[in-house]
Coordinates of C-alpha atoms in Angstrom, one line a residue:
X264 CA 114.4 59.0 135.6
X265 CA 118.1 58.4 135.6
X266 CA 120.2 60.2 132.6
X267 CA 123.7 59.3 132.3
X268 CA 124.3 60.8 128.5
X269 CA 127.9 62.1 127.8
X270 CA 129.5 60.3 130.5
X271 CA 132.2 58.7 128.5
X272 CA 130.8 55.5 129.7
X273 CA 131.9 52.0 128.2
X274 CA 129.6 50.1 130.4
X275 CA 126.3 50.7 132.2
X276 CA 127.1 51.4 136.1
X277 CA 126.2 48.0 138.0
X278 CA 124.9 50.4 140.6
X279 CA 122.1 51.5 138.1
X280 CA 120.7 47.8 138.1
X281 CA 120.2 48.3 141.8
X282 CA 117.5 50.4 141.1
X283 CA 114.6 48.3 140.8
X284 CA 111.9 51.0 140.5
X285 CA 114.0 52.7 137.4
X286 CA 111.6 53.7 134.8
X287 CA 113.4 55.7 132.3
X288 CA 117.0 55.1 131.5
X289 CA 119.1 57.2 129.0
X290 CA 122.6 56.2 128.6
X291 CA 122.7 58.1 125.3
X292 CA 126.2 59.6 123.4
X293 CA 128.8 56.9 125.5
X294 CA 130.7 54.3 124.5
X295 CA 128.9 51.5 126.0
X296 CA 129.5 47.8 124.3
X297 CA 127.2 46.2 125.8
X298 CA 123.8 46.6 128.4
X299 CA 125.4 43.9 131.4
X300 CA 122.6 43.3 133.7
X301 CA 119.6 45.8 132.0
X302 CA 117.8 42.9 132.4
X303 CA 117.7 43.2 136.0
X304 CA 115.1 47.0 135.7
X305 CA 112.1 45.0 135.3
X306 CA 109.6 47.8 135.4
X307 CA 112.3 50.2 132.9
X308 CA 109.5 51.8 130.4
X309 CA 111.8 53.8 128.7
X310 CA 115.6 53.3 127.1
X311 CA 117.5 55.5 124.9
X312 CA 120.9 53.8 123.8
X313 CA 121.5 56.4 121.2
X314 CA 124.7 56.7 119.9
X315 CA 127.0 54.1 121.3
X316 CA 128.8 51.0 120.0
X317 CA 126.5 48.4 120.4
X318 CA 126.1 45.7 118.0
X319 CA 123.1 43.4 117.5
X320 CA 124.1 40.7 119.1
X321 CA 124.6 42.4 122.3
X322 CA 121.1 43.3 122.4
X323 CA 119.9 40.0 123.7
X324 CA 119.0 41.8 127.3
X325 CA 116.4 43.7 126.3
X326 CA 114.0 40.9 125.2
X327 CA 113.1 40.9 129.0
X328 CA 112.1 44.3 130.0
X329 CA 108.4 43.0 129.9
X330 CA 107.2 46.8 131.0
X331 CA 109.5 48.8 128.0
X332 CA 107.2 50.6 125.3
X333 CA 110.0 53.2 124.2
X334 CA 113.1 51.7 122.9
X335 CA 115.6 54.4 121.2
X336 CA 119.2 52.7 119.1
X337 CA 119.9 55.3 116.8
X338 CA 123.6 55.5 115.4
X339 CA 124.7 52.3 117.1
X340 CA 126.5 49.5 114.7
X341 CA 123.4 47.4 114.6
X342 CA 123.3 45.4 111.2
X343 CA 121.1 42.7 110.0
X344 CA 124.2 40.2 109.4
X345 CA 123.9 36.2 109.0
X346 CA 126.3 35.8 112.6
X347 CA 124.3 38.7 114.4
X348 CA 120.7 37.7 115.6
X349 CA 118.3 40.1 116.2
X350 CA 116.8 40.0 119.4
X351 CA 112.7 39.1 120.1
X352 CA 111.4 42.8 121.2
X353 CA 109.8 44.0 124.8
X354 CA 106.0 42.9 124.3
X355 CA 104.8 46.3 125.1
X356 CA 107.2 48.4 122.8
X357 CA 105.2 51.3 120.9
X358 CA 107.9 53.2 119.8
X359 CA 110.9 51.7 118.3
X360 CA 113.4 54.0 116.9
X361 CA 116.7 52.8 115.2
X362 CA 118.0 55.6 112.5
X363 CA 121.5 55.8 111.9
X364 CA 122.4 52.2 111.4
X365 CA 123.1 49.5 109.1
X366 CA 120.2 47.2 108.9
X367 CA 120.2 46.2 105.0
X368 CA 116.9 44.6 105.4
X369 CA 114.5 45.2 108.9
X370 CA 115.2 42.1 111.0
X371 CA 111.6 39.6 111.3
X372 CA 111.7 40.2 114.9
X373 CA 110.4 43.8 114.1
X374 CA 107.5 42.6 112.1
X375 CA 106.4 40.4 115.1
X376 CA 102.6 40.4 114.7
X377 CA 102.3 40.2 118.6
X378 CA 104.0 43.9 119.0
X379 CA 102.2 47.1 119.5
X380 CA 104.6 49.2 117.6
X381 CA 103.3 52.1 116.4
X382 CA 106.1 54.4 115.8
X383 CA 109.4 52.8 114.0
X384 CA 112.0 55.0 112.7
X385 CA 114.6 53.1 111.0
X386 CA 115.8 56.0 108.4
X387 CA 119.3 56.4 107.5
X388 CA 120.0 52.9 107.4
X389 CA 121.0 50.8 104.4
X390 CA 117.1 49.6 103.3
X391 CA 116.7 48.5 99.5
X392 CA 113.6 46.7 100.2
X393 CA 111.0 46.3 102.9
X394 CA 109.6 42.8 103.8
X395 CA 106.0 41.9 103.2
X396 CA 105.4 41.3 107.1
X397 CA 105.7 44.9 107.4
X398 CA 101.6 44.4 107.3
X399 CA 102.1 42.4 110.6
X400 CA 102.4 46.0 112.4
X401 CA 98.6 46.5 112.8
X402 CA 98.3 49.5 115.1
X403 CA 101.5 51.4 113.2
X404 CA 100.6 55.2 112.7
X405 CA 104.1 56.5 112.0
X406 CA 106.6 54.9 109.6
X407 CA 110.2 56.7 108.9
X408 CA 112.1 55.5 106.3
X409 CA 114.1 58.6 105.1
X410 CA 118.1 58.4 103.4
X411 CA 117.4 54.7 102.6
X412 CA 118.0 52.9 99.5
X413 CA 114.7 52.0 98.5
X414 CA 113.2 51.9 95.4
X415 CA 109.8 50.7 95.8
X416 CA 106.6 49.5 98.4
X417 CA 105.7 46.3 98.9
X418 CA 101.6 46.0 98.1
X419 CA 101.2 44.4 102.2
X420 CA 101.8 48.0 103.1
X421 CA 98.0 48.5 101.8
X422 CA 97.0 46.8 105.1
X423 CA 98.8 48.4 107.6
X424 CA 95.0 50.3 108.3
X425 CA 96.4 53.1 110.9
X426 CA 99.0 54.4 109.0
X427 CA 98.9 57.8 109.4
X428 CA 102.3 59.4 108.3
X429 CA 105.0 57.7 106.2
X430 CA 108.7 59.8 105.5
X431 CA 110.2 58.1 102.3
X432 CA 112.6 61.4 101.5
X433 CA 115.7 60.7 100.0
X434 CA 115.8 57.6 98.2
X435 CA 115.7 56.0 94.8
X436 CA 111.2 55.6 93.9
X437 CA 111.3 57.0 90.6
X438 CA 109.3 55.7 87.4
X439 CA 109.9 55.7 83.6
X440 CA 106.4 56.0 82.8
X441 CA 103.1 56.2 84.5
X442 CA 101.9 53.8 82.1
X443 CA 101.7 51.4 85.0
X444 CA 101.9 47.2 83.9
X445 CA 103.1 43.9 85.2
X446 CA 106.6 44.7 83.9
X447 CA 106.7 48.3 85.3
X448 CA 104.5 48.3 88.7
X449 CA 103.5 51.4 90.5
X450 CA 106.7 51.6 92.9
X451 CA 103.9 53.1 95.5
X452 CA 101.3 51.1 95.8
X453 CA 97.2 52.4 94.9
X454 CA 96.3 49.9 98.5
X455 CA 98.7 52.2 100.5
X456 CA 97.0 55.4 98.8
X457 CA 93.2 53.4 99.5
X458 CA 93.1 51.6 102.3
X459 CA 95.6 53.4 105.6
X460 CA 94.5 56.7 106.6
X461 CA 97.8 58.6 105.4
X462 CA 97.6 61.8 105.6
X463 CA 101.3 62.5 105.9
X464 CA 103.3 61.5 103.0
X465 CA 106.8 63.1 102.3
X466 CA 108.8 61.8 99.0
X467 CA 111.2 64.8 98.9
X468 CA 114.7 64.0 97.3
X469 CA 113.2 61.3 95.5
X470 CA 113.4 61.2 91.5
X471 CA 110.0 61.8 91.1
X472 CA 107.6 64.7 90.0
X473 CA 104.5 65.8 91.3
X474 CA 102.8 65.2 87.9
X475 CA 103.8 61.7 87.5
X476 CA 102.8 61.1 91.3
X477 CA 99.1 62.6 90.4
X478 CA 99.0 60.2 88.2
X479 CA 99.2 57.1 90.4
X480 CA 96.6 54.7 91.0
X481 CA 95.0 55.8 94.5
X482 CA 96.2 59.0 94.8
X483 CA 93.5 61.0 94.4
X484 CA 91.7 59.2 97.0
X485 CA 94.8 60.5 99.6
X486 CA 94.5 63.6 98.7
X487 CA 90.8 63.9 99.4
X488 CA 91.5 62.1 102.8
X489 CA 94.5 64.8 103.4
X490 CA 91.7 67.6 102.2
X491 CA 89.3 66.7 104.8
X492 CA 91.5 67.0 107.5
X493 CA 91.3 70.6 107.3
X494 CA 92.2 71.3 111.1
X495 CA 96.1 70.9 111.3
X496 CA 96.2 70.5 115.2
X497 CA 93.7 67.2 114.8
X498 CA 97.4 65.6 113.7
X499 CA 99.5 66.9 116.4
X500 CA 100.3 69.4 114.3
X501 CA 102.4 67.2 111.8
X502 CA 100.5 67.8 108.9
X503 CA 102.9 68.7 105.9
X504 CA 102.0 71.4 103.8
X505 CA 99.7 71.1 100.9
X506 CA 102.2 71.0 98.4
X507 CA 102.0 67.8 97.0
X508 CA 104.1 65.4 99.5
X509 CA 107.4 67.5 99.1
X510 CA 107.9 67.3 95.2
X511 CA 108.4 69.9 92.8

């Protein structure tokens, strides 16, 4: 474990790539550009790059720590821009957090089918919609997409089967009426409420009210799924409380 956090640093020490055993690196809270030779820690498991000045394009490195499964870029000035390419991810990466940034839609690379991800935190980013290949994340438990612009769910998050806790708080899901048709859809969809085994659901800050959200296709069947898990420590604890998913 090597932490170098509040250094002041604007590049990663080229005596840290010298370490070949390294397995987690935190070069959090510096002023680091770029990641030089990362590359080099082949067997690096874990890397928080929090709060830096990192760009997308200089993430390129990290597509070949074959070993990393934690991968931590919150408040960096990572965008999803036409000149910036996203980089392919670490094969192995479980937990991929990015808050704090200015994605505007989540980069393809993300929804890479062949990824274990199954915690992504991209919240306080810039979000109005969230792609279909979300549903590529098949082992995904944990989904935080708080302080985005959203104002709706695409019906593909109905498949993403492990789902366990999903944070939407603070954006824009609101309806007009709960008189649900083609030309005013459900902005959550029933599949999401049917088919994952959410148990965790927080819409607080969201124009919405806990009467029009009882009223939603599916809901009822979450709510007997959150009933049944009566033992709060089966979740780790991070059950919310049983009012209904932080609305009045």
């Amino acid at each position: 474990v090597l932490s170098l956090t509040e250094h002041g640093l604007e590049e990663i020490p080229e005596q840290v790539f010298q370490l070949p055993n390294l397995r987690t690196l935190d070069v959090s809270k510096n002023k680091i550009q770029n990641l030089g030779n990362i590359s080099q820690l082949k067997r690096l498991k874990s890397l928080n790059c929090d709060e830096n000045i990192l760009a997308t394009r200089s993430l390129s490195p990290i597509s070949k720590l074959s070993e990393l499964t934690s991968l931590s870029l919150g408040k960096n000035r990572l965008e999803t821009a036409a000149n910036q390419h996203f980089p392919s991810l670490p094969p192995k990466v479980k937990t991929l957090k990015a808050p704090g940034n200015s994605f505007s839609t989540i980069p393809k690379q993300i929804c890479d089918p062949k990824l274990p991800i199954e915690k992504l935190d991209l919240s306080y980013n810039n979000l109005a919609a969230i792609p279909p290949e979300i549903c590529n994340l098949s082992v995904l438990t944990e989904l935080n997409l708080d302080n985005n612009v959203l104002v709706s769910l695409p019906e593909e998050m109905g498949q993403l089967k492990k789902l366990k806790a999903l944070s939407l708080k603070n954006n824009y899901i609101q309806v007009k009426s709960t008189n649900f048709t083609e030309s005013n859809p459900q902005p959550i969809p029933a599949s999401l409420f049917e088919n994952t085994l959410l148990i965790d659901l927080n819409l607080h800050g969201n124009k919405l009210t806990s009467t029009q959200l009882n009223e939603f296709k599916g809901f009822e069947v979450f709510l007997d799924r959150r009933k049944k898990v009566k033992n709060k420590n089966l979740y780790g604890g991070a059950m919310v409380d049983m009012s209904v998913c932080g609305l009045k």
